[in-house]
GROMACS .gro file of C-alpha atoms in nm:
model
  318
    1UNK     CA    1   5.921  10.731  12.574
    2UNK     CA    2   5.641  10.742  12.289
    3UNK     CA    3   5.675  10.470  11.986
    4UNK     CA    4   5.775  10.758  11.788
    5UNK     CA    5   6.075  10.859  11.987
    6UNK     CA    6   6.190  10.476  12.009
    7UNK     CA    7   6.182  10.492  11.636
    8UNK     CA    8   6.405  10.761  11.601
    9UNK     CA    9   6.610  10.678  11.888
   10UNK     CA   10   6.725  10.336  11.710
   11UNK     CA   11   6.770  10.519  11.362
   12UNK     CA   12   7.042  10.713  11.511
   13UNK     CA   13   7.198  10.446  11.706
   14UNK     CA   14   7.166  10.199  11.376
   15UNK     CA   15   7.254  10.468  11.101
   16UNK     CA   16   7.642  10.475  11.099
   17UNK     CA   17   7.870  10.761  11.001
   18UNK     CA   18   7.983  10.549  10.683
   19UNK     CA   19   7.579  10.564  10.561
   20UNK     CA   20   7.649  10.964  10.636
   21UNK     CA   21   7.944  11.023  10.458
   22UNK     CA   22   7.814  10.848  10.106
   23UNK     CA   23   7.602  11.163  10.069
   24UNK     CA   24   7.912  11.357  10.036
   25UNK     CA   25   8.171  11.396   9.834
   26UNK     CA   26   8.441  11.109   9.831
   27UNK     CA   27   8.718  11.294   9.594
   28UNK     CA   28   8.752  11.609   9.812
   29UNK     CA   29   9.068  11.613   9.931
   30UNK     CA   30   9.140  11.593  10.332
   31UNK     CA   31   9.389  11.892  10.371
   32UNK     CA   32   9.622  11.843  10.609
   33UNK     CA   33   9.924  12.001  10.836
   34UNK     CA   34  10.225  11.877  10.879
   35UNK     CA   35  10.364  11.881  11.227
   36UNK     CA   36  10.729  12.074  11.161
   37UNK     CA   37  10.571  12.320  10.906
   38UNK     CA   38  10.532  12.711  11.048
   39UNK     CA   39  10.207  12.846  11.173
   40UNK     CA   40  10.220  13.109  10.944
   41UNK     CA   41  10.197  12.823  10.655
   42UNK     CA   42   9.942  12.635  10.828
   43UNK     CA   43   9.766  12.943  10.867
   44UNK     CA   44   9.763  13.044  10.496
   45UNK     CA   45   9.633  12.653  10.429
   46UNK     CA   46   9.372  12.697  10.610
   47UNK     CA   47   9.267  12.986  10.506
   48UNK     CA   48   9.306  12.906  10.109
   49UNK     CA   49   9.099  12.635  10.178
   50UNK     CA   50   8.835  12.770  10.340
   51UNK     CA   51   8.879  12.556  10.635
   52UNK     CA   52   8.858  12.620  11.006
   53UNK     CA   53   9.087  12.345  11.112
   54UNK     CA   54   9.291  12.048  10.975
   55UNK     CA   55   9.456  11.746  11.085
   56UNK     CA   56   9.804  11.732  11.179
   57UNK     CA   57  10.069  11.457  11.077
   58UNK     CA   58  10.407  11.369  11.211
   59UNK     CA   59  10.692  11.227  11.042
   60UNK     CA   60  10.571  10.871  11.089
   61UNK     CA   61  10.237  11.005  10.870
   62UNK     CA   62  10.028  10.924  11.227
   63UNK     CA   63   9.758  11.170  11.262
   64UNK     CA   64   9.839  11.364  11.639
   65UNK     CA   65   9.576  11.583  11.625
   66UNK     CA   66   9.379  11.892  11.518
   67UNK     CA   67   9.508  12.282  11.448
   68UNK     CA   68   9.180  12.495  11.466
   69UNK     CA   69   9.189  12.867  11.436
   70UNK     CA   70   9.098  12.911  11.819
   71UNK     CA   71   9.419  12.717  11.859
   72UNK     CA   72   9.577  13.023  11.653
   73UNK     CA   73   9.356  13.288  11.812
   74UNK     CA   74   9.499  13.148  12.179
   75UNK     CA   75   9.837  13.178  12.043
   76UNK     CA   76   9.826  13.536  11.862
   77UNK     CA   77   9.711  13.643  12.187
   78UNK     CA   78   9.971  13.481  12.403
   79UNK     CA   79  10.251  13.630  12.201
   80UNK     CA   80  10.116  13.960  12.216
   81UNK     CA   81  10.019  13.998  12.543
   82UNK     CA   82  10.330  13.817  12.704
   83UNK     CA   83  10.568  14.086  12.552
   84UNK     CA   84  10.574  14.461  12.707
   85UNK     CA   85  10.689  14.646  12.367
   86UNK     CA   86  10.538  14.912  12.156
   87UNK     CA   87  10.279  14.814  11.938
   88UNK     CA   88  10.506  14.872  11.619
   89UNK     CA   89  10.774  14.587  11.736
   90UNK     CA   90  10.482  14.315  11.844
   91UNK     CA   91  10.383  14.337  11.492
   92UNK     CA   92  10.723  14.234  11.431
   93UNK     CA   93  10.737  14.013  11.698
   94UNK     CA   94  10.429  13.813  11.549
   95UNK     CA   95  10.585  13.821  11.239
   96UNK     CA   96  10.858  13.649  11.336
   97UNK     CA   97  10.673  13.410  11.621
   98UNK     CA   98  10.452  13.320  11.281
   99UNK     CA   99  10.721  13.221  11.106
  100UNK     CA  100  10.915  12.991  11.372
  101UNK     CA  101  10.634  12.885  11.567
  102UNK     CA  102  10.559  12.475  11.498
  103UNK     CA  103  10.227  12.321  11.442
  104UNK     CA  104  10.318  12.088  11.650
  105UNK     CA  105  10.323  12.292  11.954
  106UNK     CA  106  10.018  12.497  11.870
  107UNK     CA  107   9.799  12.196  11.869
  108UNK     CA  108   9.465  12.203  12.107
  109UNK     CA  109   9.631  12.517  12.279
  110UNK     CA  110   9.303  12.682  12.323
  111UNK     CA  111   9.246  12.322  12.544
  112UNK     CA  112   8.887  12.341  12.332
  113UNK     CA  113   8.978  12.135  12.057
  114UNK     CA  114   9.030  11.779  12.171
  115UNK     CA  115   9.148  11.475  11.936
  116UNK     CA  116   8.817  11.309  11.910
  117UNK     CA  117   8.857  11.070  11.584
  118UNK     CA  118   8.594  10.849  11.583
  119UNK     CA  119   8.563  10.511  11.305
  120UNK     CA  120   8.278  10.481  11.001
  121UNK     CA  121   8.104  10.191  11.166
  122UNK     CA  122   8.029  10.425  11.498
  123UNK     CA  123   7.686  10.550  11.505
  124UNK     CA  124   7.501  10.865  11.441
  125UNK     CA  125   7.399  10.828  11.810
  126UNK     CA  126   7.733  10.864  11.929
  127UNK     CA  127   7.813  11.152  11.679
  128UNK     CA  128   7.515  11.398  11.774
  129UNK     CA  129   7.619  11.328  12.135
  130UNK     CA  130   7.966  11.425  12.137
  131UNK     CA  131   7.878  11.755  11.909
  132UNK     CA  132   7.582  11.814  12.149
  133UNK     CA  133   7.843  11.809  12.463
  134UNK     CA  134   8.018  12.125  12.239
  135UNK     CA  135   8.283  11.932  12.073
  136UNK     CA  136   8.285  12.106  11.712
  137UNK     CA  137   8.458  11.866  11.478
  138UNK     CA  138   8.527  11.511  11.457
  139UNK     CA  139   8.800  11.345  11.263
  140UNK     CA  140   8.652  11.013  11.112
  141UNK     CA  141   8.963  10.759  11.056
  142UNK     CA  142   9.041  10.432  10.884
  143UNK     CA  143   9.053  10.181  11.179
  144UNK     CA  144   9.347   9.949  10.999
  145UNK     CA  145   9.586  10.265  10.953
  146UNK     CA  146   9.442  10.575  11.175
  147UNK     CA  147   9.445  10.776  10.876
  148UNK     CA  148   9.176  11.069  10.892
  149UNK     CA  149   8.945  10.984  10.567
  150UNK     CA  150   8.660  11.251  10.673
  151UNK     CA  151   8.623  11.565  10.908
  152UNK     CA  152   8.276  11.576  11.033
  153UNK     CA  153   8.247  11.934  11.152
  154UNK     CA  154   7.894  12.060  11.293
  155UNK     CA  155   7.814  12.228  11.028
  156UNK     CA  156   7.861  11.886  10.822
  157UNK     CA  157   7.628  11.686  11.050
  158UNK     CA  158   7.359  11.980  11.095
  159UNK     CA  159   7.342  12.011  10.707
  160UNK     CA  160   7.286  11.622  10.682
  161UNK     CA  161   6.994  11.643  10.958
  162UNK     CA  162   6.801  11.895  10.823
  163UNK     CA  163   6.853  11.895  10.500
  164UNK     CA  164   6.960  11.601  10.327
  165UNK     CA  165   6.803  11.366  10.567
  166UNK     CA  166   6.468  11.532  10.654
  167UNK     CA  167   6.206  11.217  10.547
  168UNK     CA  168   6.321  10.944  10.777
  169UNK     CA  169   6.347  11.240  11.108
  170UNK     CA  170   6.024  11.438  11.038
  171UNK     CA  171   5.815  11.418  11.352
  172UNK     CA  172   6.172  11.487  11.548
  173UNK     CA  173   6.246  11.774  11.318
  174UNK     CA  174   5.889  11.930  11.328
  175UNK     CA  175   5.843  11.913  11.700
  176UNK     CA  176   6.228  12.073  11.689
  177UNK     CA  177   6.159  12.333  11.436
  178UNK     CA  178   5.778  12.449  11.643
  179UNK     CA  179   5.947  12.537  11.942
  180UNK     CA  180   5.931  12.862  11.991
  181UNK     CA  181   6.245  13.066  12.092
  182UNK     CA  182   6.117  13.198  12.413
  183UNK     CA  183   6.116  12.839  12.535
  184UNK     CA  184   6.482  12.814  12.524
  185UNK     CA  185   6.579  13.145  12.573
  186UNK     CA  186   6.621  13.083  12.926
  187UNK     CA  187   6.876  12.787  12.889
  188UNK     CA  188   7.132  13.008  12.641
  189UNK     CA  189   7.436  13.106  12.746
  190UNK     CA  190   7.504  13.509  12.827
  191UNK     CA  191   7.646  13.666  12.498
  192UNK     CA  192   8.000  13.791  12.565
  193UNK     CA  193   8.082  14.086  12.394
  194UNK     CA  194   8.312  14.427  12.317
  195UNK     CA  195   8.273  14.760  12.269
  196UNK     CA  196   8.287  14.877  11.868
  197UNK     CA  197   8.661  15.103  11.985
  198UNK     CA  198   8.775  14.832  12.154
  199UNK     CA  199   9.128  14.675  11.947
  200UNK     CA  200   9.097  14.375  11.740
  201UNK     CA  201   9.323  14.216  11.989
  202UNK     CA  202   9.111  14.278  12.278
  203UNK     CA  203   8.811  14.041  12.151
  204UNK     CA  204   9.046  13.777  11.997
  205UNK     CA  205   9.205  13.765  12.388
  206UNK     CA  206   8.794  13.743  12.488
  207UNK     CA  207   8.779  13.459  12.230
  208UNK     CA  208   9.092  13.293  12.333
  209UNK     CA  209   9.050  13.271  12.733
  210UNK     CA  210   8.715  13.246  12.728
  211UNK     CA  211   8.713  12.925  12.464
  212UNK     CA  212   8.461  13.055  12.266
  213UNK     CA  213   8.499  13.089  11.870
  214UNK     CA  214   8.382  13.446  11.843
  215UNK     CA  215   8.232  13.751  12.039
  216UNK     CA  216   7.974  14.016  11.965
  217UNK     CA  217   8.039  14.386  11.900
  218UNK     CA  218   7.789  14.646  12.061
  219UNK     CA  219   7.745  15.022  11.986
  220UNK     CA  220   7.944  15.284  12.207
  221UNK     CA  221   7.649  15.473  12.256
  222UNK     CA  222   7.348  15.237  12.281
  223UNK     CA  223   7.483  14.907  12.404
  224UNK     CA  224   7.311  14.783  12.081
  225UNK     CA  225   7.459  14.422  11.923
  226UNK     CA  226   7.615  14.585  11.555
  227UNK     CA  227   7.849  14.336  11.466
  228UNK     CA  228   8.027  13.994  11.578
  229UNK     CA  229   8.426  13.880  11.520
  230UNK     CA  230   8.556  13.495  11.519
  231UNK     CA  231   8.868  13.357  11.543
  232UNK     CA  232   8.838  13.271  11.182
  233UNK     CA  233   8.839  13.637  11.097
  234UNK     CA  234   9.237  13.633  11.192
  235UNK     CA  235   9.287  13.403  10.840
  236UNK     CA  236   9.505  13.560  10.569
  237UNK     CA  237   9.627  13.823  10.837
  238UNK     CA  238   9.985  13.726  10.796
  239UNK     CA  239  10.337  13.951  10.793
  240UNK     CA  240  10.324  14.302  10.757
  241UNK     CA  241   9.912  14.239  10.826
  242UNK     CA  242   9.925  14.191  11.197
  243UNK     CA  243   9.925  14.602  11.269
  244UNK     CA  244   9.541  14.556  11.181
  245UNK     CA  245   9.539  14.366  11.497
  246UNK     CA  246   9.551  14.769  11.673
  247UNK     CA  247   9.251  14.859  11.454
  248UNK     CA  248   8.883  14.922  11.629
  249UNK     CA  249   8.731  14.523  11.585
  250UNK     CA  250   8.475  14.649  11.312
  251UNK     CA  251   8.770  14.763  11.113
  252UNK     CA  252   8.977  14.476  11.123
  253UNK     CA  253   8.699  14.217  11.061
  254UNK     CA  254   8.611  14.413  10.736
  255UNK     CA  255   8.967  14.448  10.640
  256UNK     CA  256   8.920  13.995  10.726
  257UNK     CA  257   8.633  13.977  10.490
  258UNK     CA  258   8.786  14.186  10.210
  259UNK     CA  259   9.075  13.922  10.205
  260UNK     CA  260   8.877  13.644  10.182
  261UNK     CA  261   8.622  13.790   9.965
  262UNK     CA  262   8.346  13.765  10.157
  263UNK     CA  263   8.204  14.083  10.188
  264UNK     CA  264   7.841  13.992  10.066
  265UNK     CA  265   7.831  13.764  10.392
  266UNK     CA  266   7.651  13.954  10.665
  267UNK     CA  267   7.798  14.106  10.962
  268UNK     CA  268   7.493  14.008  11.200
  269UNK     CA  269   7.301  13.714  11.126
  270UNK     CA  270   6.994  13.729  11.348
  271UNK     CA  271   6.630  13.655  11.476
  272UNK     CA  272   6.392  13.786  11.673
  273UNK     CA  273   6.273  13.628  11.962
  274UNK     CA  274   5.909  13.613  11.927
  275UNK     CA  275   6.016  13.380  11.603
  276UNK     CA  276   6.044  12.970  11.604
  277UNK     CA  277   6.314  12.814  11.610
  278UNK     CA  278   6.254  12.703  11.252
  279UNK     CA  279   6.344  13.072  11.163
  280UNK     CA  280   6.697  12.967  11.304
  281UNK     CA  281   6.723  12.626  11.118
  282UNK     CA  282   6.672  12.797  10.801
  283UNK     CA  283   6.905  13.144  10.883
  284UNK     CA  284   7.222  12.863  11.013
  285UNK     CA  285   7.083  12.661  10.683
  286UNK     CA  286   7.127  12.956  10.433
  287UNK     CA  287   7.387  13.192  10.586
  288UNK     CA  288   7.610  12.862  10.684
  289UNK     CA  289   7.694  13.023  11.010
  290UNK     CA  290   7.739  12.870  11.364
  291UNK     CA  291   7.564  13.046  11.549
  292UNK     CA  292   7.289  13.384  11.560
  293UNK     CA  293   7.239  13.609  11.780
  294UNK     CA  294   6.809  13.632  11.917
  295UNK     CA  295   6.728  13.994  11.927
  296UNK     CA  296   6.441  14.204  12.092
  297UNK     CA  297   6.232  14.460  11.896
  298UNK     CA  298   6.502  14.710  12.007
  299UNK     CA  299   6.777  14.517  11.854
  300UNK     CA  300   6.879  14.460  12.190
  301UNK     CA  301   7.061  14.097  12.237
  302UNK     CA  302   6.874  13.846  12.481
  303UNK     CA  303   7.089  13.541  12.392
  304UNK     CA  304   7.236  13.364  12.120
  305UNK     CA  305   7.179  13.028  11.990
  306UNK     CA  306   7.480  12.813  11.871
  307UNK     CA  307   7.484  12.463  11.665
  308UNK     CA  308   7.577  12.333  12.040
  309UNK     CA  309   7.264  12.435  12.109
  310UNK     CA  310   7.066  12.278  11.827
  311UNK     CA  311   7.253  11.923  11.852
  312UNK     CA  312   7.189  11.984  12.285
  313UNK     CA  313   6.798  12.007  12.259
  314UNK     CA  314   6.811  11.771  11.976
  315UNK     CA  315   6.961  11.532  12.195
  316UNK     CA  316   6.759  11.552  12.527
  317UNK     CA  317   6.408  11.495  12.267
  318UNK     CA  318   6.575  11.169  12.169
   0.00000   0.00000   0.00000
């Protein structure tokens, strides 16, 4: 290990999440679930808040865990799929499962999103590796009560690294940021995918037994990446919205975007992979996405690369 890596090493494993979370904003409220309300109320929380996931509180105000919208992706599909009726009376049926389902029960169903909380005096060190083992959000907690004070998502911690804490990690970021994607290419996972006619429901089942949070979409005719669809794209689908769950997936996730006015966000965010992965940085940077897809000249897909990913190679330079 160089002097350089030691360095950095011990800045992560000295620099605690409380030194983190003073470069963010202390009034914004945690928004939380309550463990006997409805999913279709947690779900409309969620997505009024612009949130992917929230803690969870029983009656003795003791934090149980996390309700993520893969958690409500695994259970749309469960409810569908379980029940042999016409596709006019399992929109009712989810209707009504929405509406009487608990929190409670919902909680880590899609088994991928474990109760990790983690205290402010724990280290950066021990942060980066949980999120670079593809754990995607950690609830920080007050160690005299338990209650959750911060949720440090990826998203929150990639932000920090490589943007509001660039001086003290430069020779780790630049080596980082010159690798070229070609490198790494090899290491990505295979992206999973549908076809642009297959139903809305079809990719969110994808999503939910496969544990990932969201799926490409590829042309019928070219087998060309056009699109992608997340579990987060089922917020503000509630009551007489779940028919849009039989629409084609492109249809549905621009019906999603148009409810949550967001239909100047992209519907591909991509590079190409003769790029460095400092094209990447700044595309997850700008477009605050999770992940992008790396594309060929042909706009055909050869991988994608996910904040896992980052925090993984990040990790193994330390």
């Amino acid at each position: 290990m160089s002097n350089n890596q030691e360095k950095i090493q011990q800045f992560f494993k000295s620099y605690t999440i409380a030194e983190m979370m003073k470069h963010f904003n202390k009034k914004k409220e945690i928004i939380s679930l309550k463990n006997n309300q409805s999913l279709k109320e947690a779900l409309l929380i969620l997505a009024n808040n612009n949130i992917l996931s929230a803690p969870v509180y029983n009656e003795e105000n003791k934090c149980i865990g996390l309700l993520d919208v893969l958690d409500c992706a695994t259970f749309t599909k469960e409810t569908f799929y379980k029940n042999s009726e016409t596709s006019e009376w399992k929109n009712y049926l989810l209707q009504f499962s929405f509406d009487i389902e608990k929190v409670e029960s919902v909680i880590n169903m899609s088994g991928k999103n474990p109760y990790i909380p983690m205290v402010p005096s724990d280290s950066l060190f021990s942060l980066l590796e949980k999120f670079s083992n593809g754990v995607h959000r950690i609830p920080i907690i007050n160690p005299t009560n338990e209650e959750v004070i911060f949720v440090c998502s990826q998203m929150t911690l990639f932000t920090f690294l490589f943007q509001t804490l660039n001086e003290p990690l430069l020779p780790l970021i630049n080596l980082l940021r010159n690798k070229n994607i070609q490198e790494i290419l090899p290491n990505l996972s295979k992206v999973i995918s549908v076809k642009e006619t297959q139903l809305a429901i079809e990719a969110i089942k994808e999503i939910s037994e496969r544990g990932i949070s969201a799926i490409g979409v590829t042309s019928q005719q070219t087998d060309q990446l056009i699109g992608c669809i997340s579990a987060s794209d089922l917020q503000g689908f509630i009551d007489e919205d779940y028919h849009h769950l039989a629409s084609p997936v492109l249809e549905f996730q621009r019906k999603s975007k148009e409810k949550k006015n967001l239909k100047n966000i992209p519907d591909l965010v991509f590079c190409k992979g003769n790029q460095l992965l400092d094209d990447v940085i700044n595309r997850l940077l700008i477009d605050k996405v999770h992940r992008i897809f790396i594309m060929n000249d042909n706009m055909e897909v050869l991988g994608l690369i996910s904040l896992t990913d980052i925090f993984n190679i990040l990790f193994k330079l330390l």
